[in-house]
XYZ file of C-alpha atoms in Angstrom:
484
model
C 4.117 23.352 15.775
C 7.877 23.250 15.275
C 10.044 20.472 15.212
C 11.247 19.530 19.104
C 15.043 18.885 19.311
C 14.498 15.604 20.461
C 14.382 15.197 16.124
C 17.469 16.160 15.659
C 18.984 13.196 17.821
C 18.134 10.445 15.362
C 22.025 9.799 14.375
C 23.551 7.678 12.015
C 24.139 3.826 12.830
C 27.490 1.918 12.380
C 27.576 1.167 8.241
C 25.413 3.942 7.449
C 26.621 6.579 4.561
C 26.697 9.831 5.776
C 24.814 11.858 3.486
C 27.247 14.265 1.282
C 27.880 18.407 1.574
C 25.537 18.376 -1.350
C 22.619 16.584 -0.388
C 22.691 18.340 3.043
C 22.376 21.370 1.700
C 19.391 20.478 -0.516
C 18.029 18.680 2.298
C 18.523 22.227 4.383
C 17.172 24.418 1.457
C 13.834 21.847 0.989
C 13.424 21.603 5.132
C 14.348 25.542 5.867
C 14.375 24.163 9.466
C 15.874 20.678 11.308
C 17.872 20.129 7.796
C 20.434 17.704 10.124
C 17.270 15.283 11.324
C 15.671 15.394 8.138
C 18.964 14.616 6.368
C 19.834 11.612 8.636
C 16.003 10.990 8.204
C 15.868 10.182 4.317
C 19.536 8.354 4.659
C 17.607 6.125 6.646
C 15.066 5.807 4.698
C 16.897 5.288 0.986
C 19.085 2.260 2.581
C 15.595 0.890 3.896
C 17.081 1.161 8.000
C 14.619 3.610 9.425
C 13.265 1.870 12.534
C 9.977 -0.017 13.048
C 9.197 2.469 15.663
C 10.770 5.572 14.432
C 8.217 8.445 15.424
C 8.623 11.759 14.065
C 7.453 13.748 17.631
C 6.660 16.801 16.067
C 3.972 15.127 13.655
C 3.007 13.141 16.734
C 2.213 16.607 18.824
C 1.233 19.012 16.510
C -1.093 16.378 13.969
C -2.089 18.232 11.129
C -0.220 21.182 11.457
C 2.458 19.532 10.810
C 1.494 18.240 6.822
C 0.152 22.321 6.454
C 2.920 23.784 8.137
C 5.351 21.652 5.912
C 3.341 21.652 2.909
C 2.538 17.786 2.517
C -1.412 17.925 2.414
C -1.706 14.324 1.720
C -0.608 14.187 5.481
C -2.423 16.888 6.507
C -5.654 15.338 5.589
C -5.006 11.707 6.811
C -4.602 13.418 10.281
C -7.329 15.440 10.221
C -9.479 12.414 9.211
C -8.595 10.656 12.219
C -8.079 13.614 14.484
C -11.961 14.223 13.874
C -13.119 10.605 13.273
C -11.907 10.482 17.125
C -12.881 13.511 18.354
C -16.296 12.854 16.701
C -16.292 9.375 18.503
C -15.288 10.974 22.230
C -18.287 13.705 21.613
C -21.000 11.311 21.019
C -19.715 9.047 23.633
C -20.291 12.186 26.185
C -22.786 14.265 25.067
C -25.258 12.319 22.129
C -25.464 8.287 23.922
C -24.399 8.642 27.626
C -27.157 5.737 28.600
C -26.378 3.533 25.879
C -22.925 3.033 24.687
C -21.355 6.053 25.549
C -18.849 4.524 27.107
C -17.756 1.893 24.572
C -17.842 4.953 22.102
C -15.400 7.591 24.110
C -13.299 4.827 24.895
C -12.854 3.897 21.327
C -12.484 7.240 19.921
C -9.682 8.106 22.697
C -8.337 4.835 20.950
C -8.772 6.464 17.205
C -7.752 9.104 18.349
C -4.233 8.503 19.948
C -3.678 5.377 17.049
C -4.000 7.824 14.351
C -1.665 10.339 15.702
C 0.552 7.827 16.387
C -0.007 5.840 12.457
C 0.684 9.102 11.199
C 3.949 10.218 12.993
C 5.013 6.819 12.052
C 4.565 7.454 8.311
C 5.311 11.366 8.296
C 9.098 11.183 7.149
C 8.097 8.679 4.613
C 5.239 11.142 2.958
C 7.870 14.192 3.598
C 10.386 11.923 1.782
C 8.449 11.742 -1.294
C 7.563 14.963 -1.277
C 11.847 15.853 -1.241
C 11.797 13.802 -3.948
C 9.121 15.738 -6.337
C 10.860 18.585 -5.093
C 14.041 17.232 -6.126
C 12.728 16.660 -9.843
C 9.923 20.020 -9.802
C 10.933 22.717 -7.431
C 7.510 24.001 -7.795
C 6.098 20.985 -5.045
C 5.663 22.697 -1.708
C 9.226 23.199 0.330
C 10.354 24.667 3.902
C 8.178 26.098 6.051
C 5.244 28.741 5.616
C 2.638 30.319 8.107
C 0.473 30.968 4.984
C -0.318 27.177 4.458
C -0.252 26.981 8.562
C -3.396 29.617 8.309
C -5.008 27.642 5.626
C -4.618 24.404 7.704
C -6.414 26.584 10.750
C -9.707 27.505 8.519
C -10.164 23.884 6.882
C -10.059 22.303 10.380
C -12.385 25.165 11.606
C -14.492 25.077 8.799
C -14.747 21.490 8.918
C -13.892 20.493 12.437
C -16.705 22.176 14.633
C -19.503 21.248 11.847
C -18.723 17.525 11.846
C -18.390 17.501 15.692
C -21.165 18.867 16.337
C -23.266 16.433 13.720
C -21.923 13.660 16.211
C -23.917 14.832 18.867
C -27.080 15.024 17.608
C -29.831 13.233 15.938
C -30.365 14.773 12.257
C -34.280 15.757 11.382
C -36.154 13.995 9.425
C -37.359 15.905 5.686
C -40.592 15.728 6.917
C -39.863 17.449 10.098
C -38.175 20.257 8.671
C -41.122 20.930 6.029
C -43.680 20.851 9.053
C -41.005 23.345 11.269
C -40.709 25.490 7.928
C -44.751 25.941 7.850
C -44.979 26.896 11.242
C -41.994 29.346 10.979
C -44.512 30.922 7.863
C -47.114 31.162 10.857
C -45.188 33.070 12.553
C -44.469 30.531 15.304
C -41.616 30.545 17.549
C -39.067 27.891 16.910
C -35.340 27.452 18.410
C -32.419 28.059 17.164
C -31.073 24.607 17.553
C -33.832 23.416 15.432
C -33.802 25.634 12.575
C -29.838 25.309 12.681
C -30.371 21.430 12.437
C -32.596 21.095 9.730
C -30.221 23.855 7.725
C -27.043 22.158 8.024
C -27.058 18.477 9.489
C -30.573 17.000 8.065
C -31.662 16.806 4.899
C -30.944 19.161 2.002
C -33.297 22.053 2.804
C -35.393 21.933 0.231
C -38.750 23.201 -0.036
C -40.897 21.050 -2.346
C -40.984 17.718 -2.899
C -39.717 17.479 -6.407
C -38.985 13.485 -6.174
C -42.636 12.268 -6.767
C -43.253 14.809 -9.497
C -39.688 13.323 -11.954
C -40.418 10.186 -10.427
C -44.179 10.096 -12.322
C -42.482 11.886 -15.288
C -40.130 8.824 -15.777
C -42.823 6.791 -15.071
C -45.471 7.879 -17.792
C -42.226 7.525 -20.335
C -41.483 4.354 -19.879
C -45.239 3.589 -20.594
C -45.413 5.750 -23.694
C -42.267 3.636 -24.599
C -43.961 0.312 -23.313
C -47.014 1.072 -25.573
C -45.110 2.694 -28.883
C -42.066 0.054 -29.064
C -44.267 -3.195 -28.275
C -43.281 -4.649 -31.794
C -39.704 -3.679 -31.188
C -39.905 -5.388 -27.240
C -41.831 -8.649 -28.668
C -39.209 -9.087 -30.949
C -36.411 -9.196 -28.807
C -38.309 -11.447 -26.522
C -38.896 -13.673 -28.883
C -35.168 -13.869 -30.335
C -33.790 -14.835 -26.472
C -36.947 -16.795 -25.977
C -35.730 -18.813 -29.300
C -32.104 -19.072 -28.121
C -33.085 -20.458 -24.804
C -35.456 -22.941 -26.413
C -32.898 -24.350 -28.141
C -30.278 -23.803 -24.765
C -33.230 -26.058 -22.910
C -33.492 -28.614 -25.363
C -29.739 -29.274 -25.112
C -29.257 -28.635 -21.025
C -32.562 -29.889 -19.960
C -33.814 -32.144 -22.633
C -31.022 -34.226 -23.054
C -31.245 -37.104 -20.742
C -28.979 -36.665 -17.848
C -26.392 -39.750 -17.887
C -25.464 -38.454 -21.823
C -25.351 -34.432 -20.224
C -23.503 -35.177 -17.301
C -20.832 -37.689 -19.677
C -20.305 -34.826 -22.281
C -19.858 -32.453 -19.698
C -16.956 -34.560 -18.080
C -15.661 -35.387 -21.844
C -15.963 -31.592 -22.296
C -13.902 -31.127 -19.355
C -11.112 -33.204 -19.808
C -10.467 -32.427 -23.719
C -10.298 -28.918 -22.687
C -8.542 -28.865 -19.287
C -7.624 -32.247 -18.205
C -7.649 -35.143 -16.135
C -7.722 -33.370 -12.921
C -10.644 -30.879 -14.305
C -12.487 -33.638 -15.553
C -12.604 -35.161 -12.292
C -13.738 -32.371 -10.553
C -16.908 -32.200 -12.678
C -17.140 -35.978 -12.020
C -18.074 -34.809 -8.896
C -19.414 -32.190 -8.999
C -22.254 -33.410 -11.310
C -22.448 -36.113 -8.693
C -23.950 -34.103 -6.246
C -25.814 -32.069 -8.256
C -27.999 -34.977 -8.734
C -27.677 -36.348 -5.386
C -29.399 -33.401 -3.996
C -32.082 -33.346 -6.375
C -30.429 -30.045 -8.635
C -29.613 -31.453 -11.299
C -32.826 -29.964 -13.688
C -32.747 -26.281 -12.189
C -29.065 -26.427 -12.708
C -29.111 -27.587 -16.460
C -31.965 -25.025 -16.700
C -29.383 -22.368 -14.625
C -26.438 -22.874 -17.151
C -29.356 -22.746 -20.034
C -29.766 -19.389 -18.918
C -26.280 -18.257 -17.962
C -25.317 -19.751 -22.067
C -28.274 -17.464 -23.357
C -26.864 -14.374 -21.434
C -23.080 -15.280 -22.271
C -23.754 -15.611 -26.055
C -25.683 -12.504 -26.087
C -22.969 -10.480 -24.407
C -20.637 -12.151 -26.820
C -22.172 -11.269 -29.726
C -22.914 -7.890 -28.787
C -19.261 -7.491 -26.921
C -16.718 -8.270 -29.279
C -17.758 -6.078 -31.990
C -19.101 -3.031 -29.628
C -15.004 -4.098 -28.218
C -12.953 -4.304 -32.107
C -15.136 -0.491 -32.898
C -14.052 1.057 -29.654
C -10.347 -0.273 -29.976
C -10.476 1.375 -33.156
C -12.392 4.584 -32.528
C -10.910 6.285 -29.573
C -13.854 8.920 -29.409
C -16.185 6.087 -29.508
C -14.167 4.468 -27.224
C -14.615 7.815 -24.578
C -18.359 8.004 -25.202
C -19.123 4.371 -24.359
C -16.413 4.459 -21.367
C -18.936 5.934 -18.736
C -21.862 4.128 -19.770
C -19.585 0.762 -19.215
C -19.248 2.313 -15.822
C -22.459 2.824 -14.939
C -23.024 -0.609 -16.333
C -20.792 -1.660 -13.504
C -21.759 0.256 -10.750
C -25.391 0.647 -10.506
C -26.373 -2.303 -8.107
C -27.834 -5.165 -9.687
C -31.113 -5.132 -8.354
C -31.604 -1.955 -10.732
C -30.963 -3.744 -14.025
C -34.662 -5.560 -13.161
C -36.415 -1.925 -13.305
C -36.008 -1.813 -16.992
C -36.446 -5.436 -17.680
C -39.573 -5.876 -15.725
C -40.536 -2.298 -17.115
C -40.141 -3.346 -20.953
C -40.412 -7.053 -20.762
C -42.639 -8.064 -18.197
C -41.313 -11.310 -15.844
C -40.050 -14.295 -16.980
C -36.783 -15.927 -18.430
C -36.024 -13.119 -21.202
C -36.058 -10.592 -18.900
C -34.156 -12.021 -16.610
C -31.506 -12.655 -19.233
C -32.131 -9.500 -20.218
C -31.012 -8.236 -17.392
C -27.922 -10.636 -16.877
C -26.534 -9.074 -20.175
C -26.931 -5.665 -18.723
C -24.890 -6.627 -15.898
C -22.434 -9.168 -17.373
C -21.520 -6.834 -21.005
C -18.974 -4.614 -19.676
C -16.347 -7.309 -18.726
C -17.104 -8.790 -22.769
C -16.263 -4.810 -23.798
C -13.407 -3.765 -22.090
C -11.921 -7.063 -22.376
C -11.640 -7.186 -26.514
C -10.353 -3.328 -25.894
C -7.922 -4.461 -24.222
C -6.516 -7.416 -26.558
C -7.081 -5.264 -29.644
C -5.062 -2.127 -28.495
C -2.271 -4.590 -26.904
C -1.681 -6.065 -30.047
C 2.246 -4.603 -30.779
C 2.472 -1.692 -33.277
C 5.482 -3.748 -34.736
C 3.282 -6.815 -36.182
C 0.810 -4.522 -37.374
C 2.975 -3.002 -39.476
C 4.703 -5.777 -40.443
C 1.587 -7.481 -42.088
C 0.440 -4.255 -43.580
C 3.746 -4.165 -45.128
C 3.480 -7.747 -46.401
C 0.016 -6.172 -48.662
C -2.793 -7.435 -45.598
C -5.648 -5.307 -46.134
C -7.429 -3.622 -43.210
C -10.244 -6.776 -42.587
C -7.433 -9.080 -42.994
C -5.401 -7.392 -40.631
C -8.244 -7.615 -37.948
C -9.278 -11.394 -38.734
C -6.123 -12.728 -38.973
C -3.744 -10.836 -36.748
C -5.723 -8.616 -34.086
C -8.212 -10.892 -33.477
C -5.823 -14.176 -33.103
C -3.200 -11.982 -30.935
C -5.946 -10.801 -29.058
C -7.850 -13.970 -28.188
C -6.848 -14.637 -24.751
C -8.006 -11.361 -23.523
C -11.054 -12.365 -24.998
C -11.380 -15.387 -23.847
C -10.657 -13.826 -19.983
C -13.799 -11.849 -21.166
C -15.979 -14.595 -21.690
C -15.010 -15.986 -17.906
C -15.400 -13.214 -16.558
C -19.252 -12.280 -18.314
C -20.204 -16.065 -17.361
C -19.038 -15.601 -13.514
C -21.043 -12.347 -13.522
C -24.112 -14.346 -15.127
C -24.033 -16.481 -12.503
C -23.793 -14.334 -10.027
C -27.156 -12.618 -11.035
C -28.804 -15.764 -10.940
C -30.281 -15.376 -7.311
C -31.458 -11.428 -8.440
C -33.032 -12.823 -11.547
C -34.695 -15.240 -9.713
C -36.697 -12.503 -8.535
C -38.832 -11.803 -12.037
C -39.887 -15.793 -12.230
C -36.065 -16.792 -14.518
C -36.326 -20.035 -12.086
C -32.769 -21.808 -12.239
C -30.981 -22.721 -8.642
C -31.875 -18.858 -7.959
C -34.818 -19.985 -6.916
C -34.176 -22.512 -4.760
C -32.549 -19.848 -2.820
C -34.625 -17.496 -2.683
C -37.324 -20.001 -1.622
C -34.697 -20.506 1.245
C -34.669 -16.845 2.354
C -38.083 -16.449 2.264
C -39.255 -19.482 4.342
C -35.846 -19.348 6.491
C -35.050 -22.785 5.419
C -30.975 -22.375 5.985
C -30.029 -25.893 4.776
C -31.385 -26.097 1.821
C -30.615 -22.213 1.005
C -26.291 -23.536 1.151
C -27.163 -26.477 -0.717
C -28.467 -24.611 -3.371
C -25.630 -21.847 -2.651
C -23.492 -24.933 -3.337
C -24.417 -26.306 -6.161
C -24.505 -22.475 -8.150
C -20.660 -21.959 -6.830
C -19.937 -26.092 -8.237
C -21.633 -24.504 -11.487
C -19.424 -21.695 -11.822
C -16.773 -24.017 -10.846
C -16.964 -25.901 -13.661
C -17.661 -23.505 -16.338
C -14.237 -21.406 -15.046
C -12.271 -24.478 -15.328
C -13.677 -25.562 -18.565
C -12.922 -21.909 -20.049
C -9.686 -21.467 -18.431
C -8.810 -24.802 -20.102
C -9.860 -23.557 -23.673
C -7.267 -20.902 -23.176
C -4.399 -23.113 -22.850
C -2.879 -23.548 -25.887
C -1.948 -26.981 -25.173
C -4.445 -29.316 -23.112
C -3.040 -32.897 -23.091
């Protein structure tokens, strides 16, 4: 686990600067050991020369404990990670798949296995250069060499290592099996170490009662006590975004389709241009050439519904958070839930509260499409300099003026990247929100899925991506301050 001497033969090149008295000897009092290679080393490395194959050998033999021995755990762990990811690969090729692909699998984690020792030699002087560096500025970072952090190295890979091999090999117990192995170990039946071990450590959390179904009926018998109490509440929404996308309908779908599909192209090419307005020449054109033309007026009736909800609910949620930084912290991680959960799971509540249908399915789109709206007006709003606020409060603006006529205006392109963004997320639920009856182009391709019918499930694919297309030009055009 030391450094071999074949380190210390790196050299200097012709037109290299030697490094000075000084930095050698806080080169030797960081390294404690090999100051000369390491010195040479980080030369090489702050005129950008190192070589494309430069190796450090020692990180190459001893893997990880090298980054514990020298104190760089950000090493350390990349190593292990592959040092196990290929040792984990070799053991199930041997001992958990020989008949199948055991092969294919010990050959490719000898490959893991020997490219990540290799990636990471490759990259160890750079990570033990920046960790000079912190030392440089906070002697308190990790320097020279210690047994101590060598010894911790040793019981994380042990404590880790042998577990995670081990799991490789074998085939982890089902929940179900370890409940029926637990009631026969209250008989007082034999069972095997292996077995007991398994279900412990490698299976399932060991638990002994099903606790899912019981929370899973308790959430289930509130959200009916909810259904049943807020009905009013629930019908009223409806009927607002049932209203909204009436009126969305009449304009989309009930205007005859040479006077849509003209205004659309006008729309296009006051806002972004010739070029833009071509493009949704075209790509009206084969919206009605393929027979899409109502489901996608009745898609972008939907997608306006959701977009001027998240609007109206986004900007403001967006100008109080900007100006409430506690606010601001509370409604952070529920944006980021918002954003995470997977978008199948914003129908649970719809469906739940709503029933099927359009509203819910807009419903849903605005759970999925808000944070973008949110974040977006946070951003503009706190960007806006300190500088101009100032200056118009010093010119007698009152608080409401300062927001409507200087926030708001400075802040108006990062709004306006909001509403792209919240209509490209719209339209990306389309497809999921097909699945609760919201009809659009979503259901032409889910028809496709279901019935296997490939063609028509890209032509549909097609004409929501021309959709999106259009709406993203059109918006990005609106932004431009100038448009001829």
């Amino acid at each position: 686990m030391t450094d071999t001497p074949a380190d210390t033969e790196l050299g200097l090149e012709a037109g290299d600067v030697a490094p000075s008295v000084q930095e050698r000897k806080l080169v030797s009092e960081f390294a404690a050991d090999k100051a000369d290679y390491y010195s040479d080393t980080f030369v090489h490395l702050q005129q950008n020369r190192l070589s494309a194959t430069h190796i450090n050998r020692s990180a190459l033999i001893a893997g990880p404990f090298w980054g514990a021995r020298r104190g760089n755990w950000t090493h350390f762990w990349i190593a292990l990670l592959l040092d196990i990811s290929g040792l984990m690969l070799m053991a199930r090729g041997l001992f958990a798949d020989p008949d199948k692909s055991g092969e294919f699998n010990l050959l490719w984690g000898i490959g893991v296995f020997i490219c990540g020792r290799l990636l990471t030699a490759r990259f160890a002087d750079q990570l033990y250069y920046k960790q000079y560096q912190n030392w440089r500025i906070n002697r308190a970072v990790n320097a020279g060499i210690s047994s101590a952090r060598v010894q911790m190295g040793i019981a994380l890979i042990l404590a880790i290592g042998p577990m995670l091999i081990y799991r490789a090999t074998q085939i982890a117990p089902t929940l179900r099996e370890c409940r029926r192995m637990w009631r026969a170990m209250g008989r007082g039946d034999e069972v095997g170490a292996v077995d007991r071990f398994n279900c412990w450590v490698i299976g399932e959390v060991p638990i002994g009662k099903n606790i899912q179904q019981p929370v899973a009926g308790g959430i289930n018998d509130l959200i009916d006590w909810m259904t049943i109490t807020f009905v009013t509440f629930f019908d009223a929404i409806t009927i607002g975004i049932r209203g909204v996308l009436n009126l969305l309908e009449l304009i989309f779908v009930g205007t005859p389709w040479p006077v849509m599909a003209f205004m659309l192209v006008l729309i296009a090419w006051r806002t972004a241009g010739k070029n833009v307005a071509i493009f949704t020449a075209l790509a009206l054109f084969y919206l009605g050439m393929f027979g899409f033309w109502q489901k996608a007026m009745s898609t972008l009736s939907l997608v306006g519904a959701a977009t001027l909800i998240c609007v109206l609910l986004g900007v403001p949620i967006g100008i109080w958070c900007a100006k409430s930084p506690r606010i601001y912290a509370f409604i952070r991680p529920v944006l980021d839930i918002m954003q995470t959960l997977p978008s199948f799971v914003y129908l649970i509540p719809a469906i739940a509260f709503f029933g099927v249908g359009k509203p819910p399915g807009i419903l849903a789109t605005v759970i999925f499409a808000l944070p973008p709206m949110v974040r977006l007006t946070v951003l503009g709003i706190t960007q806006v300099p300190e500088s101009v606020k100032e200056a118009a409060l010093a010119f007698g603006a009152t608080p409401r003026q300062l927001l409507w006529k200087v926030e708001l205006p400075l802040a108006v392109t990062s709004i306006m990247t909001g509403i792209n963004q919240t209509i490209m997320m719209s339209l990306s639920m389309v497809v999921v929100a097909a699945l609760i009856a919201a009809k659009g182009l979503g259901e032409d391709v889910l028809f496709a899925l279901q019935h296997v019918e490939h063609g028509l499930g890209l032509l549909a694919g097609a004409a929501i991506a021309l959709c999106a297309m259009i709406m993203d030009r059109i918006v990005q055009g609106a932004r431009k301050p100038d448009n001829s």
